[in-house]
PDB file of C-alpha atoms and ligand atoms in Angstrom:
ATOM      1  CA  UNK F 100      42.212 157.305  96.111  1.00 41.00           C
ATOM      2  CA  UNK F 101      44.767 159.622  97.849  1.00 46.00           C
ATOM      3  CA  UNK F 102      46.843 161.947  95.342  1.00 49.00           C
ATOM      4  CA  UNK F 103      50.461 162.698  96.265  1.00 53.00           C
ATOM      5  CA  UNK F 104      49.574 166.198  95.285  1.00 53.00           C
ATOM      6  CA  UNK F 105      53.125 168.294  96.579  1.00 60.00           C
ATOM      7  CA  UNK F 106      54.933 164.743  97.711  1.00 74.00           C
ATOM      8  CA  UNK F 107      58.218 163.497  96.040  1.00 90.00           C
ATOM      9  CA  UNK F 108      57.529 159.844  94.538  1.00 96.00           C
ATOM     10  CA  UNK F 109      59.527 157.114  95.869  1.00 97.00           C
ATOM     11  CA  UNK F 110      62.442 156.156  93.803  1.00 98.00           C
ATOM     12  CA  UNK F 111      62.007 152.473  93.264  1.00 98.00           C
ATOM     13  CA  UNK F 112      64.110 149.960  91.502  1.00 98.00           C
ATOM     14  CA  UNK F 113      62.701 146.601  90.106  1.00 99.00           C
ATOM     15  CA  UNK F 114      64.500 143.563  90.323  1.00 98.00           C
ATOM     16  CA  UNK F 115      64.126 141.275  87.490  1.00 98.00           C
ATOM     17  CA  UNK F 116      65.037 137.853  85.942  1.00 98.00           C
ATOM     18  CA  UNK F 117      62.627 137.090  83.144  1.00 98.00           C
ATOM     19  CA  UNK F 118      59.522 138.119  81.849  1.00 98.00           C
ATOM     20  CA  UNK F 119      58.703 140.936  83.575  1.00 98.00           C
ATOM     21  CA  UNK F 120      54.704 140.801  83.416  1.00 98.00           C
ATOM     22  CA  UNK F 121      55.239 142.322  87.312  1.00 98.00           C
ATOM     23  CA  UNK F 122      57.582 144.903  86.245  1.00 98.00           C
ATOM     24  CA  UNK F 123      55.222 146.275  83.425  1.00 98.00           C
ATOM     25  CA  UNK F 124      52.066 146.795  85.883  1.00 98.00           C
ATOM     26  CA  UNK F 125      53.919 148.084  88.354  1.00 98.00           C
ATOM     27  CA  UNK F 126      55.487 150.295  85.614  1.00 98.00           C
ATOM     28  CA  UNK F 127      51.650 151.815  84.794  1.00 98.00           C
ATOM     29  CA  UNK F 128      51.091 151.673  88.807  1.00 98.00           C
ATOM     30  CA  UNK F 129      53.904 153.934  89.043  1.00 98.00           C
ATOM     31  CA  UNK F 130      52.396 156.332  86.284  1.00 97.00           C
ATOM     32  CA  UNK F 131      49.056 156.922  87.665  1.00 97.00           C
ATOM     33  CA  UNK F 132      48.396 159.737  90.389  1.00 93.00           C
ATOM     34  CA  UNK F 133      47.855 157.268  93.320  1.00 92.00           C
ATOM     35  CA  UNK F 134      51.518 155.948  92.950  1.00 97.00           C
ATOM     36  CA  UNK F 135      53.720 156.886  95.776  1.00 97.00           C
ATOM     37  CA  UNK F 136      56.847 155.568  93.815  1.00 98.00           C
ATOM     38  CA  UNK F 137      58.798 156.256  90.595  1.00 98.00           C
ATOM     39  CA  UNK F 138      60.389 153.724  88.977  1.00 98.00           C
ATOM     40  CA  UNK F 139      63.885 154.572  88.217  1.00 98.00           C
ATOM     41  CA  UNK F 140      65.815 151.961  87.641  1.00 98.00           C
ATOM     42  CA  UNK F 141      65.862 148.375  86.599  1.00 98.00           C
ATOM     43  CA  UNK F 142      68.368 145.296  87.658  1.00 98.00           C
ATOM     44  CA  UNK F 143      68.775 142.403  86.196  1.00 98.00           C
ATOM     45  CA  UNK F 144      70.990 139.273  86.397  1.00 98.00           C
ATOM     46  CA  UNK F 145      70.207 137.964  82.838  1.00 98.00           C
ATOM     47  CA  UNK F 146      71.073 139.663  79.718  1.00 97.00           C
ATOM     48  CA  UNK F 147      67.882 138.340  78.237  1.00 98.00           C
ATOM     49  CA  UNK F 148      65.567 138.319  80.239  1.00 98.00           C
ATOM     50  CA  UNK F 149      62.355 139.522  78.024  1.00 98.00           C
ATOM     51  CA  UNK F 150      61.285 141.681  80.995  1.00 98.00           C
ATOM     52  CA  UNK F 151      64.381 144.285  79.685  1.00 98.00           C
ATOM     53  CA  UNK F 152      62.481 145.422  76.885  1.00 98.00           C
ATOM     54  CA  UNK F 153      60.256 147.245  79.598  1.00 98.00           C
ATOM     55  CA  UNK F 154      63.462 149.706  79.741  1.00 98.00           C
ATOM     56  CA  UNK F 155      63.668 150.782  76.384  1.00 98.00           C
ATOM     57  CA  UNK F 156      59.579 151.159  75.927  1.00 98.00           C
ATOM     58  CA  UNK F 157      59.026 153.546  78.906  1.00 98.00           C
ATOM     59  CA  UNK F 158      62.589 154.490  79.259  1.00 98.00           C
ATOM     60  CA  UNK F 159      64.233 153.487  82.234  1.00 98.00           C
ATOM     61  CA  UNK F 160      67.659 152.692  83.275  1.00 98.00           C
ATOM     62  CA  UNK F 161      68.815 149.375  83.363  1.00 98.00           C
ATOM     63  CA  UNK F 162      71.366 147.593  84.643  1.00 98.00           C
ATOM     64  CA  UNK F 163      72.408 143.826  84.172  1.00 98.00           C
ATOM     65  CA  UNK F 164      74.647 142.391  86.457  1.00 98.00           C
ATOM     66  CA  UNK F 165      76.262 138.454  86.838  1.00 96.00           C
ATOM     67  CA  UNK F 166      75.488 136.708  89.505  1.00 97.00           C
ATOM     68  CA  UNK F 167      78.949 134.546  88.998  1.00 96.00           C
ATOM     69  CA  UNK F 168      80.333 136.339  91.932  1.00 97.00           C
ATOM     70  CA  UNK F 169      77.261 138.021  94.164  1.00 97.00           C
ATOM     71  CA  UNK F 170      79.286 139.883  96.086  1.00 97.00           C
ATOM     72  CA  UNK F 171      81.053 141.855  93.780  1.00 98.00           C
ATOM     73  CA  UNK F 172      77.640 142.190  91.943  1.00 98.00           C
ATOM     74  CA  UNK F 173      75.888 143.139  95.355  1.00 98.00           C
ATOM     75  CA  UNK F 174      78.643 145.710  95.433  1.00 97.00           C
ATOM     76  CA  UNK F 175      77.628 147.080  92.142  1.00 97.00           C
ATOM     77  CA  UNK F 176      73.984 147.054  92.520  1.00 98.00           C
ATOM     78  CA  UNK F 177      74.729 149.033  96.052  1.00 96.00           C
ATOM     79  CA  UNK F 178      76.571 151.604  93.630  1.00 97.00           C
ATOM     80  CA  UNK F 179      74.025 152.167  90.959  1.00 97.00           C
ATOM     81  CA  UNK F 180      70.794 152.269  94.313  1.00 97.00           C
ATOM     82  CA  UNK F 181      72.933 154.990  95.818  1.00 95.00           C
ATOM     83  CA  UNK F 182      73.490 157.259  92.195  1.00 97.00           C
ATOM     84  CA  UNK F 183      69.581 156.860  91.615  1.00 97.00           C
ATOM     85  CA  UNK F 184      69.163 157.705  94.890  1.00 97.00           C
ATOM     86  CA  UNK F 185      66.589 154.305  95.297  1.00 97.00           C
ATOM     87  CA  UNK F 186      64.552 153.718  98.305  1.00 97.00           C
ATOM     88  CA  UNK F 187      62.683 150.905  97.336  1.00 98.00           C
ATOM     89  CA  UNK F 188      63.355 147.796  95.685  1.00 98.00           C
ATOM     90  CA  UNK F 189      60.733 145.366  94.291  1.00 98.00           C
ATOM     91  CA  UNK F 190      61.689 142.115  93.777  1.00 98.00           C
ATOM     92  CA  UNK F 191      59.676 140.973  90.599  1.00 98.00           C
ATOM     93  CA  UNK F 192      60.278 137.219  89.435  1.00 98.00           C
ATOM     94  CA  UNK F 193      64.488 137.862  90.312  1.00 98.00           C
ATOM     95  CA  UNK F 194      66.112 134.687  89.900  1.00 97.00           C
ATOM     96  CA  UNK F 195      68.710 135.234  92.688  1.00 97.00           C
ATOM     97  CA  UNK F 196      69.199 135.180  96.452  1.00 96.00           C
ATOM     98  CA  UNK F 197      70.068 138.127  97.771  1.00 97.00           C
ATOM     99  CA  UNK F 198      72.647 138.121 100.660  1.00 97.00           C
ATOM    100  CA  UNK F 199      72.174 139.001 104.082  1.00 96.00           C
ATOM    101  CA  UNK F 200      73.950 141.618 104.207  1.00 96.00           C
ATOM    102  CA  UNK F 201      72.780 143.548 101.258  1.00 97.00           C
ATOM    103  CA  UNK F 202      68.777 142.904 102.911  1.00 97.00           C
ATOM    104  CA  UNK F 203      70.456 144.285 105.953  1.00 93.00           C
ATOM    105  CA  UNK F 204      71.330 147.337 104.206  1.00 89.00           C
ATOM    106  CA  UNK F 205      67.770 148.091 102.878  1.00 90.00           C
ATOM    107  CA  UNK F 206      65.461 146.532 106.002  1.00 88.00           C
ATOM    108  CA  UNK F 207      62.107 146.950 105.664  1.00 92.00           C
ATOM    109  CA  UNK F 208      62.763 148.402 101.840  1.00 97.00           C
ATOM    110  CA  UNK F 209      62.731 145.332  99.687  1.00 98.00           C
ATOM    111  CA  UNK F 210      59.443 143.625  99.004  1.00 98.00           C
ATOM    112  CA  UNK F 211      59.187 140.065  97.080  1.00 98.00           C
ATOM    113  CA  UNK F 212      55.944 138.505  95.067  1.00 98.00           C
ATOM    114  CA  UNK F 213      55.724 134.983  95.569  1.00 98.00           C
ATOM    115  CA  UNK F 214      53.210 133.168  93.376  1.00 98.00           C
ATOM    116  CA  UNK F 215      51.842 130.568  96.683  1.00 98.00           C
ATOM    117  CA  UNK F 216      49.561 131.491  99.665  1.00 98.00           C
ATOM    118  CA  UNK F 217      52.838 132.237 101.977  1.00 98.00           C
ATOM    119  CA  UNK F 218      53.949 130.157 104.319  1.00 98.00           C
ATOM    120  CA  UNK F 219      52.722 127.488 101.908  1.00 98.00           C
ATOM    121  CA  UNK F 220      55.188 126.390  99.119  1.00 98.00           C
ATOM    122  CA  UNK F 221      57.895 128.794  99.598  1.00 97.00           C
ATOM    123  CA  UNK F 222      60.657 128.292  96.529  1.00 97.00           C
ATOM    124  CA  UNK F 223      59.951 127.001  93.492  1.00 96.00           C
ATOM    125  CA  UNK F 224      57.427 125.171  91.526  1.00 97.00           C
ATOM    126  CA  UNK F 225      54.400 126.346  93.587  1.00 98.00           C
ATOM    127  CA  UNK F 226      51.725 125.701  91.356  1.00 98.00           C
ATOM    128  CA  UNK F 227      52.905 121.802  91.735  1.00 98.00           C
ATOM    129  CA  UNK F 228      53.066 121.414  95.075  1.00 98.00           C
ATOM    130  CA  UNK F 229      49.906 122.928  95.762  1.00 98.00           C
ATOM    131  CA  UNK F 230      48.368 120.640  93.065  1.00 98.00           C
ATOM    132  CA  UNK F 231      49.624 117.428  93.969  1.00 98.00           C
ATOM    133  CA  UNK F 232      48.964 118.144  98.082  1.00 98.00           C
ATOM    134  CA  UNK F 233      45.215 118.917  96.919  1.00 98.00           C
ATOM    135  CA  UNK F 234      44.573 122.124  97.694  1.00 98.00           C
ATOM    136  CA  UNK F 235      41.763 123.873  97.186  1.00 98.00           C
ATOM    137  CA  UNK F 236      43.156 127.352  96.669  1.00 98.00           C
ATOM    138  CA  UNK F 237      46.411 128.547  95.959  1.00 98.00           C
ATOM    139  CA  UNK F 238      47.643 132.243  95.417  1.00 98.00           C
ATOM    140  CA  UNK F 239      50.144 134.952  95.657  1.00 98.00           C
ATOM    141  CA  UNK F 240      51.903 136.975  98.063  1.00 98.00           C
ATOM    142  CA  UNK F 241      53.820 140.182  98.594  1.00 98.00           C
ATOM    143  CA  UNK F 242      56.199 140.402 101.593  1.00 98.00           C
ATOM    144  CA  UNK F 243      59.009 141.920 102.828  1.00 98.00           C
ATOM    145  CA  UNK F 244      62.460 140.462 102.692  1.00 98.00           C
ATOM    146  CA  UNK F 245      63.992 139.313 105.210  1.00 95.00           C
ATOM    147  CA  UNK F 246      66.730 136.931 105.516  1.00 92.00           C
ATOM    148  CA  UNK F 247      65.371 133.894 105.081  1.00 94.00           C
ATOM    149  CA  UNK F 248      63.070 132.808 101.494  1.00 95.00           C
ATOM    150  CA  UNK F 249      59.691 133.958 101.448  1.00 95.00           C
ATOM    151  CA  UNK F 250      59.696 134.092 105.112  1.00 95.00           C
ATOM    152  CA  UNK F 251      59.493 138.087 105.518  1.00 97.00           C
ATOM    153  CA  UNK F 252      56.282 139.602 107.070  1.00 98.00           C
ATOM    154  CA  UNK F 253      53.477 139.464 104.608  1.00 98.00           C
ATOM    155  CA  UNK F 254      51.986 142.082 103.228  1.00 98.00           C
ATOM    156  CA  UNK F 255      48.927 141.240 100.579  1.00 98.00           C
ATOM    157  CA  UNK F 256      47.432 137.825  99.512  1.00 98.00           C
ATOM    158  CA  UNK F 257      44.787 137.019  97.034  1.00 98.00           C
ATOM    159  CA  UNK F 258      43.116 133.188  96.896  1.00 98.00           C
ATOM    160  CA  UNK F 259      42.581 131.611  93.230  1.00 98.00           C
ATOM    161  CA  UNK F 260      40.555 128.688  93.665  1.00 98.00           C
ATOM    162  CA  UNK F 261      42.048 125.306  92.078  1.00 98.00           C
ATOM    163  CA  UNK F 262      39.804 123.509  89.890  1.00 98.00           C
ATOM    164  CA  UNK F 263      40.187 119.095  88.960  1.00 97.00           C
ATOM    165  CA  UNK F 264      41.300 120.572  85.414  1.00 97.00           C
ATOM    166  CA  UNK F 265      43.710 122.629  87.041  1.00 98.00           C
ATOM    167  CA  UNK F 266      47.843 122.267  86.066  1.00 98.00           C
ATOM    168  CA  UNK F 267      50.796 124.211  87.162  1.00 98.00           C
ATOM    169  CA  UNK F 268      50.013 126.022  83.771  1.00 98.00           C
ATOM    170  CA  UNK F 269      46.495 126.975  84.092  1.00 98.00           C
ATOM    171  CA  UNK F 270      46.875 127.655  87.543  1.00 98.00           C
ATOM    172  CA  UNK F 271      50.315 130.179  87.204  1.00 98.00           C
ATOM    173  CA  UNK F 272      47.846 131.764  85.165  1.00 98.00           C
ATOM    174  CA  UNK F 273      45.302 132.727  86.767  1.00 98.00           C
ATOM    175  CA  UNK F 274      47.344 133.720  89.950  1.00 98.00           C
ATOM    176  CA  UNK F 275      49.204 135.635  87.621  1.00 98.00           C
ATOM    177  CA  UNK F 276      46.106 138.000  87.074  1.00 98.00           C
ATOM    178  CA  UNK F 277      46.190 138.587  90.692  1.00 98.00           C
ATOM    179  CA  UNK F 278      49.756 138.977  91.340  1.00 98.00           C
ATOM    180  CA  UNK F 279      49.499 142.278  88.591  1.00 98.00           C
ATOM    181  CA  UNK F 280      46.607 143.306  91.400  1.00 98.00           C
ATOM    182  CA  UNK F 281      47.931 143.394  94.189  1.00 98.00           C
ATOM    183  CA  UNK F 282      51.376 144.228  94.070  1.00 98.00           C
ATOM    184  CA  UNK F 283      50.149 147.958  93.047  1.00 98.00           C
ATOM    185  CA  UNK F 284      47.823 147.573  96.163  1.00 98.00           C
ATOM    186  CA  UNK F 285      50.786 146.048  98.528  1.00 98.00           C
ATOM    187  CA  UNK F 286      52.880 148.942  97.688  1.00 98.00           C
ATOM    188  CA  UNK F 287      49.857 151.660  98.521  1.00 97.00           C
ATOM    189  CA  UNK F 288      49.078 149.297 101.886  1.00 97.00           C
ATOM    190  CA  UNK F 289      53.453 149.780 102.838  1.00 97.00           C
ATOM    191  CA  UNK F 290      53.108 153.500 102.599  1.00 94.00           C
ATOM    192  CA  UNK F 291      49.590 153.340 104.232  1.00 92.00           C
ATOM    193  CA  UNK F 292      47.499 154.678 101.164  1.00 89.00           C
TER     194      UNK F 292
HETATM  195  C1  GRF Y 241      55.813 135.513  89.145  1.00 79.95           C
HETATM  196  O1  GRF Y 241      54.966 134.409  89.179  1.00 79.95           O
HETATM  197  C2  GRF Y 241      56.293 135.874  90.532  1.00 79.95           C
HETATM  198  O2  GRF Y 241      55.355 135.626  91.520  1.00 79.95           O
HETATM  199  C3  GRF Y 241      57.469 134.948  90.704  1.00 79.95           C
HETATM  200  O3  GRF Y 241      58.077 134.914  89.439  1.00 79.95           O
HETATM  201  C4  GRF Y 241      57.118 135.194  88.428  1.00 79.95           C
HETATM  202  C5  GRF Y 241      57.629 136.355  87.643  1.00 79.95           C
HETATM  203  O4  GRF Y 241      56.812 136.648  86.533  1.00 79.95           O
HETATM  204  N1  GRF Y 241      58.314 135.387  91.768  1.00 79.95           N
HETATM  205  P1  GRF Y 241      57.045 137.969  85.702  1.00 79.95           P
HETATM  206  O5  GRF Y 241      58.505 137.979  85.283  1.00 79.95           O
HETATM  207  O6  GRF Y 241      56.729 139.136  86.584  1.00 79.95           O
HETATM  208  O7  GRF Y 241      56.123 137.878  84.528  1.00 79.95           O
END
């Protein structure tokens, strides 16, 4: 493993809407010596999303901003990237669409986890469509943001095979132990570690 002995971490903000299982491993990613990013900041657009307690237990800054008018909340986020002088953002399980413009201002610098094998099942309720179309393997998928959903350039995927007793339950599960994998190892492949 490469050590950033002498480097500054990357100031990263995670993006969050509820549970935050994402934004605690990348959390310990960020704290071990192989992590080229910090993670200084947390956005949300839901006051309770469960994910927030993540803030107060390793003590990061967060910020929770309504989506009501996403402009005006775009605006704000913008404000609170520049103070914390961000250079990353990690979209983890964030509920909203992000404008074009605001990807625009941040190409290249906003990566997304998507619980499907990308281009498959982009949206919601993965887990479902890949079960009723038979697959035999679903998955996840970090990528960068672009300006259309779950269409930026992937990054990392890792297969889960789908079993007969497989349901959308079972089967977020499982690709949930990978997604905690390889978003770590998606951020390490971006900065070429
Ligand atoms: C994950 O399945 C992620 O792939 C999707 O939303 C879920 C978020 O889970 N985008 P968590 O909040 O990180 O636990």
């Amino acid at each position: 493993m490469v050590q950033l002995i002498g480097f500054k971490k990357i100031k990263t903000a995670i993006f969050i809407s509820g549970r935050g299982s994402n934004l605690k491993s990348l959390i310990k990613f960020s704290k071990t010596k192989s992590s080229p990013i910090s993670i200084d900041l947390i956005i949300s657009n839901n006051h309770n999303a469960k994910g927030l307690k993540y803030a107060n237990i390793f003590k990061i800054k967060k910020k929770i901003f309504r989506f009501k008018d996403k402009t005006l909340a775009e605006k704000k986020i913008l404000l609170e990237i520049r103070k914390y002088k961000i250079n990353l953002i990690c979209l983890a399980g964030f509920m909203e669409i992000l404008s074009k413009k605001f990807i625009k201002n941040f190409k290249g610098k906003i990566l997304n986890i998507h619980p499907s094998l990308l281009p498959k099942y982009k949206g919601l309720n993965t887990h479902q469509k890949a079960i009723n179309n038979k697959e035999s393997y679903s998955g996840c998928t970090v990528h960068f943001v672009n300006h259309k959903l779950d269409s930026g350039k992937i990054i990392l995927q890792n297969k889960v095979k789908i079993t007969k007793k497989d349901t959308p339950k079972s089967l977020a599960k499982k690709i949930l132990v990978q997604e905690h994998k390889i978003y770590p190892k998606a951020i390490l492949k971006v900065f070429n570690l």
